[in-house]
PDB file of C-alpha atoms and ligand atoms in Angstrom:
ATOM      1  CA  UNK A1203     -30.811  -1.547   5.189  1.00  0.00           C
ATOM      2  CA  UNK A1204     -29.645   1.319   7.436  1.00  0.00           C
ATOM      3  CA  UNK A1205     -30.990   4.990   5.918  1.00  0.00           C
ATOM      4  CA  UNK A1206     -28.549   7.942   6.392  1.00  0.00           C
ATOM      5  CA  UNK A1207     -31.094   8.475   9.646  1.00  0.00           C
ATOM      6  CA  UNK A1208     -30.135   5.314  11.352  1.00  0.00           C
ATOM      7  CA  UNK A1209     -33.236   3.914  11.970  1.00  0.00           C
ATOM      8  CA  UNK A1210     -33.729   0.740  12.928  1.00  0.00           C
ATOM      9  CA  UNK A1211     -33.703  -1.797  10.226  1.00  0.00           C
ATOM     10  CA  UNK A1212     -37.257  -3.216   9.713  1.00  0.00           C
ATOM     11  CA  UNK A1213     -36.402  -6.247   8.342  1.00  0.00           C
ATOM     12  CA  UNK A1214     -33.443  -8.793   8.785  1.00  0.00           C
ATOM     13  CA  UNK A1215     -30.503  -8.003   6.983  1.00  0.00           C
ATOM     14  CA  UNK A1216     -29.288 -11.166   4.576  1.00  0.00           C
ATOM     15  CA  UNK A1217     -26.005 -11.933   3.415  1.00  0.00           C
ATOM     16  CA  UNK A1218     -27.032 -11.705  -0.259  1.00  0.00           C
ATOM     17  CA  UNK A1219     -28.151  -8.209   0.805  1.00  0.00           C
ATOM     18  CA  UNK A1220     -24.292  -7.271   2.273  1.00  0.00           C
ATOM     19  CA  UNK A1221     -23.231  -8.930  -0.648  1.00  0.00           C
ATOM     20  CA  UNK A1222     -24.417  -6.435  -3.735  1.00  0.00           C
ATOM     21  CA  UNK A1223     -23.907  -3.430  -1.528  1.00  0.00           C
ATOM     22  CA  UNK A1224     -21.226  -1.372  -3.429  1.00  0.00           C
ATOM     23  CA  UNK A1225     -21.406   2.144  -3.201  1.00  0.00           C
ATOM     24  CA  UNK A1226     -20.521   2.559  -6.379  1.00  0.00           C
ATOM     25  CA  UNK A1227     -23.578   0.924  -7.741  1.00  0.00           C
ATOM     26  CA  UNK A1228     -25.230   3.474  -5.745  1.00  0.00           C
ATOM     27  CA  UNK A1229     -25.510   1.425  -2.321  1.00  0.00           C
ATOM     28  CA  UNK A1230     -25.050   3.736   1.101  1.00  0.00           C
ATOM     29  CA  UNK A1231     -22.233   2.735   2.813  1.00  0.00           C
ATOM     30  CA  UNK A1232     -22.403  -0.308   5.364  1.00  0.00           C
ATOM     31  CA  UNK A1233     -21.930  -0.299   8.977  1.00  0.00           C
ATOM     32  CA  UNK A1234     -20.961  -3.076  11.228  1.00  0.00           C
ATOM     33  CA  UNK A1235     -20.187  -2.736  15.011  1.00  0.00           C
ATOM     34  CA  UNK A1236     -19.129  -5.514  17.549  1.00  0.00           C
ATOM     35  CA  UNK A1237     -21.318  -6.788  20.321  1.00  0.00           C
ATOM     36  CA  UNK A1238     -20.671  -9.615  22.176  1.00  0.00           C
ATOM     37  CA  UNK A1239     -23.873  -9.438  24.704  1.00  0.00           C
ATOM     38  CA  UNK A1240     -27.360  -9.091  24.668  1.00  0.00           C
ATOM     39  CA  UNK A1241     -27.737  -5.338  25.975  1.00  0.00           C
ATOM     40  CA  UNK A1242     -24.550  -4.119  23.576  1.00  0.00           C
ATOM     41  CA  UNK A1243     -26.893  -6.249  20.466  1.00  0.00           C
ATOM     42  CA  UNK A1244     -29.737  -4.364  21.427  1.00  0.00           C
ATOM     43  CA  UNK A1245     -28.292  -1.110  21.249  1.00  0.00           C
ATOM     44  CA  UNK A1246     -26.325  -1.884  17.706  1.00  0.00           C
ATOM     45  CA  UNK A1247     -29.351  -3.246  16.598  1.00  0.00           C
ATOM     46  CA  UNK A1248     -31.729  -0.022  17.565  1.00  0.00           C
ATOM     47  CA  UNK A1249     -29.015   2.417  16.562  1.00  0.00           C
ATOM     48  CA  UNK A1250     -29.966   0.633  12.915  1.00  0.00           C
ATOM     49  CA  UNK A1251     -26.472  -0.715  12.117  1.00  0.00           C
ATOM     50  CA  UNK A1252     -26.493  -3.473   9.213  1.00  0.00           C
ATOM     51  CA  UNK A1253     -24.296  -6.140  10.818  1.00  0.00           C
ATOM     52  CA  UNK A1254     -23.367  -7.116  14.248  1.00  0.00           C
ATOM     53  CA  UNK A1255     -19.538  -8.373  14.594  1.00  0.00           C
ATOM     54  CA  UNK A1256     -19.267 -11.319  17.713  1.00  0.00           C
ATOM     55  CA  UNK A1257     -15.101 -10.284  17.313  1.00  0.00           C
ATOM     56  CA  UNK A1258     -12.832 -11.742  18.651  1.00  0.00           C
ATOM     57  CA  UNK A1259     -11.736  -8.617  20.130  1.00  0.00           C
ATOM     58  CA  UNK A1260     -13.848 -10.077  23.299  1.00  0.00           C
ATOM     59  CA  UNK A1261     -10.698 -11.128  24.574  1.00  0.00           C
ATOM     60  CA  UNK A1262      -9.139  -7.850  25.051  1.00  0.00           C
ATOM     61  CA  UNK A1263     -12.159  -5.410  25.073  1.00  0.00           C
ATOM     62  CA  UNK A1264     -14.232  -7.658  27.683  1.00  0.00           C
ATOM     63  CA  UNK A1265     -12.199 -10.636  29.279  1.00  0.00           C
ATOM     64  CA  UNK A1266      -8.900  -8.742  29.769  1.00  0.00           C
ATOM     65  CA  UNK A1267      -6.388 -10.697  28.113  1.00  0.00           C
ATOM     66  CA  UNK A1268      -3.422  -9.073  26.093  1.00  0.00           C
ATOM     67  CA  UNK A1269      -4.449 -10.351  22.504  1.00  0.00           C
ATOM     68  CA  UNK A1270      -7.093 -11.912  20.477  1.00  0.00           C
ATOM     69  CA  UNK A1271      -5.609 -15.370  20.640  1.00  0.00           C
ATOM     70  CA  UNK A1272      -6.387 -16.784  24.168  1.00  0.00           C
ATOM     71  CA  UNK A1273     -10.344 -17.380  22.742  1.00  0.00           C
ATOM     72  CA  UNK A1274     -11.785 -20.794  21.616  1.00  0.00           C
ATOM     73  CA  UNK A1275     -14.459 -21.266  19.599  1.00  0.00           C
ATOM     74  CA  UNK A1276     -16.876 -22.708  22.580  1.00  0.00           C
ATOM     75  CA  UNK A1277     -16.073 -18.687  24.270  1.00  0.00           C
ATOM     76  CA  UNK A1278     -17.028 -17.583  20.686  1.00  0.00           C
ATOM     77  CA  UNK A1279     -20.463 -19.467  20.618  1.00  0.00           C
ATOM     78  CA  UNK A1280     -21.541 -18.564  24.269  1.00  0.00           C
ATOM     79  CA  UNK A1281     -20.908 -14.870  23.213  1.00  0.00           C
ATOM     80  CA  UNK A1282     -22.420 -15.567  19.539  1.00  0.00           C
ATOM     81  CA  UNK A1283     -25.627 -16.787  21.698  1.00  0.00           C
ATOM     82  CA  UNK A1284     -25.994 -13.787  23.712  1.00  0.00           C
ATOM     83  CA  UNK A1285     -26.279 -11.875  20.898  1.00  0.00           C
ATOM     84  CA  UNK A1286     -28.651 -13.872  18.991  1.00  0.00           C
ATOM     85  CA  UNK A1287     -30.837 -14.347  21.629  1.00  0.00           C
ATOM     86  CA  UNK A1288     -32.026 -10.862  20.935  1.00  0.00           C
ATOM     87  CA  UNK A1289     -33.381 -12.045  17.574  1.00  0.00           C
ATOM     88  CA  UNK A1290     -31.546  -8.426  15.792  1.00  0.00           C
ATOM     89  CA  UNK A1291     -32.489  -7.671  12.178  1.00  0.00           C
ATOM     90  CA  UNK A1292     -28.937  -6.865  11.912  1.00  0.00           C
ATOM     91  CA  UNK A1293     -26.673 -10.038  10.618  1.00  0.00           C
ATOM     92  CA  UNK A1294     -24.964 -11.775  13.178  1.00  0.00           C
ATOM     93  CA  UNK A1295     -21.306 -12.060  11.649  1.00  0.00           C
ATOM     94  CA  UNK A1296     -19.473 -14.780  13.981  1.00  0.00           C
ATOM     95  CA  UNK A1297     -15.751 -14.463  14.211  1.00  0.00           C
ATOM     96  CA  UNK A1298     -13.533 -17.425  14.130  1.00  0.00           C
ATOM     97  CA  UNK A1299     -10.891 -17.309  16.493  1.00  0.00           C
ATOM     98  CA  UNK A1300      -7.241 -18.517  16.137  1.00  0.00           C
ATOM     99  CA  UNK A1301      -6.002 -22.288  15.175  1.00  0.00           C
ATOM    100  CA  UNK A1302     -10.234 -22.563  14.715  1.00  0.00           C
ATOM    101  CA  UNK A1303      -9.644 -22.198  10.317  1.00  0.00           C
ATOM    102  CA  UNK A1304      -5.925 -23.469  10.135  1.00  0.00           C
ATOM    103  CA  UNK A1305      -5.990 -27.026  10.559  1.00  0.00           C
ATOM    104  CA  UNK A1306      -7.952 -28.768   7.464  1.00  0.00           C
ATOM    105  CA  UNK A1307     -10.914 -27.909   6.102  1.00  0.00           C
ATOM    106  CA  UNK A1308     -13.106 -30.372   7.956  1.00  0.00           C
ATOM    107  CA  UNK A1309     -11.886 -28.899  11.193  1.00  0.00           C
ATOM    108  CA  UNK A1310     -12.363 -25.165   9.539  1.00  0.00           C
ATOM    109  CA  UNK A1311     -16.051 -26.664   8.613  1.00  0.00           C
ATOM    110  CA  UNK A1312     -17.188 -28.505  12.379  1.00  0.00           C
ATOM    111  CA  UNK A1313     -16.336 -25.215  14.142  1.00  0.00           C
ATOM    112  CA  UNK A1314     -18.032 -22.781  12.072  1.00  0.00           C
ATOM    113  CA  UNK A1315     -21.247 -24.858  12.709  1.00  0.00           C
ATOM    114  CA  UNK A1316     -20.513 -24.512  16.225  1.00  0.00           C
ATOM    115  CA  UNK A1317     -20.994 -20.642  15.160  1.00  0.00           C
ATOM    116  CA  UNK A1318     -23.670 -20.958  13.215  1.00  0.00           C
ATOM    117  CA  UNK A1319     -25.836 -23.698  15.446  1.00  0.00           C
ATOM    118  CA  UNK A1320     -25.221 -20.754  18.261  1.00  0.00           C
ATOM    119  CA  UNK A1321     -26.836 -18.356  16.278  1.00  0.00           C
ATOM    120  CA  UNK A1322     -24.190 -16.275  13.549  1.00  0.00           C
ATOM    121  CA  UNK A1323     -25.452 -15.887  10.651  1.00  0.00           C
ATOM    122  CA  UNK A1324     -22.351 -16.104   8.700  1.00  0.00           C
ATOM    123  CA  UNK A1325     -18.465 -16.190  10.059  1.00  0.00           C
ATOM    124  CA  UNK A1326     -15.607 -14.319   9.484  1.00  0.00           C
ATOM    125  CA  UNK A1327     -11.632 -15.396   8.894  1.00  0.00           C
ATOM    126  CA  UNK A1328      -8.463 -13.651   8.763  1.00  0.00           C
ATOM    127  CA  UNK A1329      -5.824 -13.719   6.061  1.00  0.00           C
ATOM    128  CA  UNK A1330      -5.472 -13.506   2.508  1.00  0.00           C
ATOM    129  CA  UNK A1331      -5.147 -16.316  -0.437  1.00  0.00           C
ATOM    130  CA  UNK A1332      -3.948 -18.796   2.019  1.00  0.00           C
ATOM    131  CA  UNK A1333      -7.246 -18.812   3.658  1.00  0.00           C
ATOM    132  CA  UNK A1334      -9.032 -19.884  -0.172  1.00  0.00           C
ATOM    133  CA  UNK A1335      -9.360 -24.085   0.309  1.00  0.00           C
ATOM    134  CA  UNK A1336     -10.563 -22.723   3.628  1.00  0.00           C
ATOM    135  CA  UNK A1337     -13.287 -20.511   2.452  1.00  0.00           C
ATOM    136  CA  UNK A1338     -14.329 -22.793  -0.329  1.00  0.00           C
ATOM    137  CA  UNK A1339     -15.086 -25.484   1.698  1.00  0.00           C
ATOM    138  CA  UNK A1340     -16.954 -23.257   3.860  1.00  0.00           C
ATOM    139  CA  UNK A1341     -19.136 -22.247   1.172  1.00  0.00           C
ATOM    140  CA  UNK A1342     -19.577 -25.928   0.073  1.00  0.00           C
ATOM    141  CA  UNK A1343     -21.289 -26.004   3.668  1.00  0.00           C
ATOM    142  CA  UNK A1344     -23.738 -23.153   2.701  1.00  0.00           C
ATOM    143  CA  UNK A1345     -21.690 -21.432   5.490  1.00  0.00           C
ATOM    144  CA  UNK A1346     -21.555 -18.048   4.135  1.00  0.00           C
ATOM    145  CA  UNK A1347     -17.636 -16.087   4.841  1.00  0.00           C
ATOM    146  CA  UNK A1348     -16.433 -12.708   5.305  1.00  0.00           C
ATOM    147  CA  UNK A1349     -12.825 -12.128   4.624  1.00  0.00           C
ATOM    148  CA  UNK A1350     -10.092 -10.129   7.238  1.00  0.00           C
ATOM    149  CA  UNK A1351      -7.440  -8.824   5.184  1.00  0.00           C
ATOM    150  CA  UNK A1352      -4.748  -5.761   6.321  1.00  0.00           C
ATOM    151  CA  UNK A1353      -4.022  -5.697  10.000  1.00  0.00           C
ATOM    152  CA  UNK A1354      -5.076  -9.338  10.761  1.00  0.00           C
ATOM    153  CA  UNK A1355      -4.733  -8.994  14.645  1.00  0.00           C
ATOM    154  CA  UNK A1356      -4.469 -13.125  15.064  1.00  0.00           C
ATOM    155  CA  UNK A1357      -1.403 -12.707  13.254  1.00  0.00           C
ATOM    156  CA  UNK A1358       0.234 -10.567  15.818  1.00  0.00           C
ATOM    157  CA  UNK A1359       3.029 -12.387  16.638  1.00  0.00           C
ATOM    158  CA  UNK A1360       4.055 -13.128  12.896  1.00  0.00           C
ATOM    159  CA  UNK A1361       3.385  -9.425  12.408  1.00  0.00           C
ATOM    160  CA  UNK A1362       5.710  -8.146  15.320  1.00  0.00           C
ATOM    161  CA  UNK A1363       3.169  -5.920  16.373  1.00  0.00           C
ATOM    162  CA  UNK A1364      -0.269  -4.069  15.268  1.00  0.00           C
ATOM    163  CA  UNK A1365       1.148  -1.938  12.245  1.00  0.00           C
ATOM    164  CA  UNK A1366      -0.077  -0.075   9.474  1.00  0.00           C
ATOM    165  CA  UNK A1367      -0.312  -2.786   6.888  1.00  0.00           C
ATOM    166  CA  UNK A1368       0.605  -2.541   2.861  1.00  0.00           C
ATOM    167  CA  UNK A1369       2.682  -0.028   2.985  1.00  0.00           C
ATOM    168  CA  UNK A1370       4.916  -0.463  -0.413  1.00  0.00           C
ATOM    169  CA  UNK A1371       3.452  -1.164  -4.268  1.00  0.00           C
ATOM    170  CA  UNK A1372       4.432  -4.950  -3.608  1.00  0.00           C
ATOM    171  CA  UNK A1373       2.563  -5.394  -0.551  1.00  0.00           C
ATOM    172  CA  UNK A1374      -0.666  -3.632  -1.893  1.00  0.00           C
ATOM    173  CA  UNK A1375      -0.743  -5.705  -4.761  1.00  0.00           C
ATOM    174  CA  UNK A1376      -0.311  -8.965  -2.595  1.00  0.00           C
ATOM    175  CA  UNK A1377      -2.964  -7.839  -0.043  1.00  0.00           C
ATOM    176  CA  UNK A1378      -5.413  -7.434  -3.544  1.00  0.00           C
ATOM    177  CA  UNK A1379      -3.967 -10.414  -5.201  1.00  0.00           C
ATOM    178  CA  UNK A1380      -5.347 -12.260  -1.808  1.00  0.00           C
ATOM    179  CA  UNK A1381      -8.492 -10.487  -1.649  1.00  0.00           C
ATOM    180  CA  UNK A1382      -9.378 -11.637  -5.300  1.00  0.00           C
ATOM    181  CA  UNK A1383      -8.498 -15.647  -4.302  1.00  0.00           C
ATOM    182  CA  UNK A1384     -10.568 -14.975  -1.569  1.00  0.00           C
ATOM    183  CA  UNK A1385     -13.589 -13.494  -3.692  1.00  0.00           C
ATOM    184  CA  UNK A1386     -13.419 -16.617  -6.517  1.00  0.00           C
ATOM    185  CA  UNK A1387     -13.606 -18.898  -3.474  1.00  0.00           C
ATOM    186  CA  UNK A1388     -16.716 -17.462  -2.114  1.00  0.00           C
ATOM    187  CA  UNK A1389     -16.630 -14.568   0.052  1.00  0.00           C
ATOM    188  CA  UNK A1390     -19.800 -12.189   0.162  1.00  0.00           C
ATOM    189  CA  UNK A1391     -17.841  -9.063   1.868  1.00  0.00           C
ATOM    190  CA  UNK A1392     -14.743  -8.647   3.352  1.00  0.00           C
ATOM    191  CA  UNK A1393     -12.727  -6.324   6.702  1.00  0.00           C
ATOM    192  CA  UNK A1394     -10.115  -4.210   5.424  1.00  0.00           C
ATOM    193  CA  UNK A1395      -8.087  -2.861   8.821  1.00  0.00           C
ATOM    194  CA  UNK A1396      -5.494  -0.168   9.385  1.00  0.00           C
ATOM    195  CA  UNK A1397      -3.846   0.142   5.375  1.00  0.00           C
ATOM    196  CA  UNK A1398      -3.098   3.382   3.439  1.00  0.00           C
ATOM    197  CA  UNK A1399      -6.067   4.744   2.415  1.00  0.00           C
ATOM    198  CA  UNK A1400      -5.345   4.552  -1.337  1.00  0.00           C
ATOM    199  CA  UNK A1401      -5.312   1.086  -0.853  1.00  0.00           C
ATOM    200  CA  UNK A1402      -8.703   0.608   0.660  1.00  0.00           C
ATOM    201  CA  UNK A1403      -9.793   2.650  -1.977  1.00  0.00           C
ATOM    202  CA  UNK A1404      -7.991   0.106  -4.822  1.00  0.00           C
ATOM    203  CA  UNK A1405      -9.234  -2.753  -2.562  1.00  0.00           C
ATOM    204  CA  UNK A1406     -12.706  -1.437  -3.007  1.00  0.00           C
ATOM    205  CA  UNK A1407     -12.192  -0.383  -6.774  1.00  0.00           C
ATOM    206  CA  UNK A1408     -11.114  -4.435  -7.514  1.00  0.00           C
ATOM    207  CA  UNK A1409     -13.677  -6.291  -5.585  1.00  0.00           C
ATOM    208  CA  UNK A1410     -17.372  -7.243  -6.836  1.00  0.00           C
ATOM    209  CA  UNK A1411     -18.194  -7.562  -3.391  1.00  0.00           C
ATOM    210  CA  UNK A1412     -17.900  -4.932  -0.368  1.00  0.00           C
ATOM    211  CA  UNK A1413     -15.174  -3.683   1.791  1.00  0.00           C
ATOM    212  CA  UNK A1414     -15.816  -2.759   5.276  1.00  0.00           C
ATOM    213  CA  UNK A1415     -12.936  -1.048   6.480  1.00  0.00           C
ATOM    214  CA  UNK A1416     -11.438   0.017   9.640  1.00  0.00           C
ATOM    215  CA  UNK A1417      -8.573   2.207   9.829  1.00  0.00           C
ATOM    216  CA  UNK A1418      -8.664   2.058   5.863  1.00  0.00           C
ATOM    217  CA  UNK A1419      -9.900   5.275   4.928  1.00  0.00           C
ATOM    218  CA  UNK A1420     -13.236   6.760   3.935  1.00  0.00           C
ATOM    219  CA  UNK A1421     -13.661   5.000   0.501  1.00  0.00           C
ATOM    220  CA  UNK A1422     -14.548   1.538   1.461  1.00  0.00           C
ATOM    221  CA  UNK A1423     -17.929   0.273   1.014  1.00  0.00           C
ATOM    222  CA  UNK A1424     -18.466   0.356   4.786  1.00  0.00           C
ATOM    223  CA  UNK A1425     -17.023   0.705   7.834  1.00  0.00           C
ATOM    224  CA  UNK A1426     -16.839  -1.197  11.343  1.00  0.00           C
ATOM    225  CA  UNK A1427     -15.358  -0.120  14.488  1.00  0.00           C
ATOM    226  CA  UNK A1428     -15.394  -2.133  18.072  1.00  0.00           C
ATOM    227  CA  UNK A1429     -18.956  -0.547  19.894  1.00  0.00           C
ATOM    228  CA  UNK A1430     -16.642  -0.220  23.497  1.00  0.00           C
ATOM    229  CA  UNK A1431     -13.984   1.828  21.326  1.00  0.00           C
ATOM    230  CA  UNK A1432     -16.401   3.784  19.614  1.00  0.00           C
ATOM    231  CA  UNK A1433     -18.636   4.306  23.378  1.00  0.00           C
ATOM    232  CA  UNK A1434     -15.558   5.413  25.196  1.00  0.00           C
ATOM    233  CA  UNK A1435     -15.350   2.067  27.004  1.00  0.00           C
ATOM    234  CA  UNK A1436     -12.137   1.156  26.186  1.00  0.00           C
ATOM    235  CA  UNK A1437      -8.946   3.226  27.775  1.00  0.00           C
ATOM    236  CA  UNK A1438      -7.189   3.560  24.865  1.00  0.00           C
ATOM    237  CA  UNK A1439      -8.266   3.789  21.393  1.00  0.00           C
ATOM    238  CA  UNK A1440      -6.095   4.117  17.992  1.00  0.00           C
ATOM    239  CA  UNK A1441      -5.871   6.784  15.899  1.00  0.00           C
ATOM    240  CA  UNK A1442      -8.941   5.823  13.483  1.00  0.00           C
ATOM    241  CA  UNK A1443     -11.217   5.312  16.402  1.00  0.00           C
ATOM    242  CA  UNK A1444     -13.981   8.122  16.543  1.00  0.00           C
ATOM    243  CA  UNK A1445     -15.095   7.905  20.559  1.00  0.00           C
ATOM    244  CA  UNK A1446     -18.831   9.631  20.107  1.00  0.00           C
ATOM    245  CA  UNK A1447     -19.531   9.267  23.937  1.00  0.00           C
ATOM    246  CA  UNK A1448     -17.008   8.967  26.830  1.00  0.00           C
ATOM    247  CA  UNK A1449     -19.126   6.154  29.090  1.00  0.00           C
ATOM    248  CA  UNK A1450     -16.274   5.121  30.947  1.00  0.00           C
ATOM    249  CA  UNK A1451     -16.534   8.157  32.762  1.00  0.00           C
ATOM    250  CA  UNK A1452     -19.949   8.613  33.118  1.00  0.00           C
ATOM    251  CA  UNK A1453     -19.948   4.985  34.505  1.00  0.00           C
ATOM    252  CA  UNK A1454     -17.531   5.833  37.557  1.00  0.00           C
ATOM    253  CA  UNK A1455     -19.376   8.821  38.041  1.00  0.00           C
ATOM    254  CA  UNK A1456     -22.374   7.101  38.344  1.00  0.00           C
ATOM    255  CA  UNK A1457     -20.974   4.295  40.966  1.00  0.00           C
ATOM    256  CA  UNK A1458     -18.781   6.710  42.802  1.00  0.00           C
ATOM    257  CA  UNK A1459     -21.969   8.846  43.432  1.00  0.00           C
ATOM    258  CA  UNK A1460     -23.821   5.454  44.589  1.00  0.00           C
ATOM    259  CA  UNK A1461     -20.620   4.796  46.940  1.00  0.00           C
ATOM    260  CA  UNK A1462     -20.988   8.269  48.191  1.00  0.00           C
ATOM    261  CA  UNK A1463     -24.985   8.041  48.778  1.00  0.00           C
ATOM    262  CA  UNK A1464     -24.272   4.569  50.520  1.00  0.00           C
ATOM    263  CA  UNK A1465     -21.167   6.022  53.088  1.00  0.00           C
ATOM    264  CA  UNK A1466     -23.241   9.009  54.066  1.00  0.00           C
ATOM    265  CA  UNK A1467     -26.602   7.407  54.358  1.00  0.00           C
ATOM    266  CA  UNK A1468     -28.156   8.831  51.813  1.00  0.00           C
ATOM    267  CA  UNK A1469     -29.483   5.790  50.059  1.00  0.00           C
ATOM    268  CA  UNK A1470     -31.824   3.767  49.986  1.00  0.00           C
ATOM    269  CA  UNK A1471     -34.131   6.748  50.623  1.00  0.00           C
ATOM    270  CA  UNK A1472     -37.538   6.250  52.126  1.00  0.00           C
ATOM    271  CA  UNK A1473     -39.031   5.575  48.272  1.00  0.00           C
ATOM    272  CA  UNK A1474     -37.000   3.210  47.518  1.00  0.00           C
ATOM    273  CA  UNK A1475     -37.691   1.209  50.532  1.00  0.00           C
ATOM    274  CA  UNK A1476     -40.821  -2.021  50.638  1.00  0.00           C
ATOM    275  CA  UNK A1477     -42.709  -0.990  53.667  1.00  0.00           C
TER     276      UNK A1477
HETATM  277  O1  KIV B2986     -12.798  -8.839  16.325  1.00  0.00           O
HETATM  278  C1  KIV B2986     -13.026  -7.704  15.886  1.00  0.00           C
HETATM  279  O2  KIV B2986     -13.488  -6.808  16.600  1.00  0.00           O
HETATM  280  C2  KIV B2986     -12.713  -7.445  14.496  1.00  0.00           C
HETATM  281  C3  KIV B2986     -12.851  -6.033  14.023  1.00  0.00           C
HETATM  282  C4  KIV B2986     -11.649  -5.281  14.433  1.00  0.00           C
HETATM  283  C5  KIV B2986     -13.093  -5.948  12.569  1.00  0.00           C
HETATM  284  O3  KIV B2986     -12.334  -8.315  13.779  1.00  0.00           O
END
């Protein structure tokens, strides 16, 4: 898996791989970034990253709506399939997206195929003990799950709002309490996003298997953060986004100097003409 160089990964990455990678049994840390193309998989999967996240942060990072609940699982699978055309060594971690886990199991079951038969690897769901019957079944299906637990941004309306999650003792110990149902029923890793960093760190203490955090401090067993954010795509970005390039702006500099070339005549120049 990904070396402290970030090389690229030589081999596919496997879930049961993800799965014993605690950094306290001496594992580096894990890193997961989103993609939901085939140039933004490429680039994850050269940088050397372990696993590539199909989010469901597509709606808002790439087809401009306000929240992650206007996508359906057939959007999921046509990005899932970009991104897996590109054969990556990294896993391909498909997200499922609202009302696609929260019917019945069967229903939870037929759409994660859709996932997998497009290409993911293994899927991810949000929400904590709830989620178990869900995740059980899944595994019954040799579908393998990654949890969501913290900030689950589906749940933004029951939230009121994207908050820091976990706050109090009471809400910790629920949020671990979930995480642990969710670990018996089968999951090989799970998202931690935007708690107290003590309690990614108890999160991460509890589990057997590892916690890739976001916004959850430096002690979980990984870490993931949405490629645009972290690329200076994105306007905005939250407080534990680290923005290691600012490619929005190089991007309008680039086309406003094309605009400019065009207006004054100045391209196409005489090589870049057939003749
Ligand atoms: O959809 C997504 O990008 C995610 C990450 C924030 C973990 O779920």
């Amino acid at each position: 898996m990904s070396d402290p160089s970030s090389a690229p990964n030589t081999a596919p990455i496997t879930v049961p791989m993800i799965r014993t990678a605690k950094v306290r049994d001496g594992h580096a840390p894990l890193v997961m970034v989103t993609a939901y193309d085939a140039p933004g998989a490429r680039i994850a999967d050269a940088a050397g990253v372990d696993m590539i996240l199909v989010g469901d942060s597509v709606a808002n990072v790439v087809l401009g709506y306000e929240d992650t609940l206007q996508v359906t699982i057939e959007d999921m699978a046509h990005h899932v399939a970009a991104v897996a055309r590109t054969r990556p060594n990294a896993l391909i971690v498909g997200d499922l997206p609202w009302m696609s886990y929260h019917i019945d199991a069967a229903d939870t079951v037929r759409n994660a195929a859709v996932l997998i038969r497009a290409g993911a690897q293994c899927v991810k769901l949000e929400g904590g003990s709830v989620r178990a019957p869900m995740v059980e079944a899944l595994v019954r299906a040799e579908i393998p799950v990654m949890g969501h637990l913290g900030l689950t941004p589906q749940s933004v309306n029951a939230m009121g709002g994207y908050r820091v999650q976990a706050r109090d003792d009471e809400a910790a110990a629920e949020l671990i309490e979930g995480a642990q149902a969710l670990v018996s029923a089968g999951i090989f890793a799970t998202v931690v996003e935007v708690v107290p960093e003590k309690v990614g760190a108890a999160l991460t203490e509890a589990l057997e298997v590892p916690t890739i955090g976001i916004g959850a401090g430096p002690l979980c067993d990984g870490q993931v953060l949405v490629m645009h954010d972290l690329l200076g795509v994105t306007a905005r970005s939250a407080k534990f986004v680290r923005r290691y390039a600012e490619l929005a702006d190089v991007a309008t500099e680039a086309v406003a100097a094309f605009a400019a070339d065009v207006r004054s005549g100045a391209y196409p120049a005489d090589r870049e003409v057939y003749h």
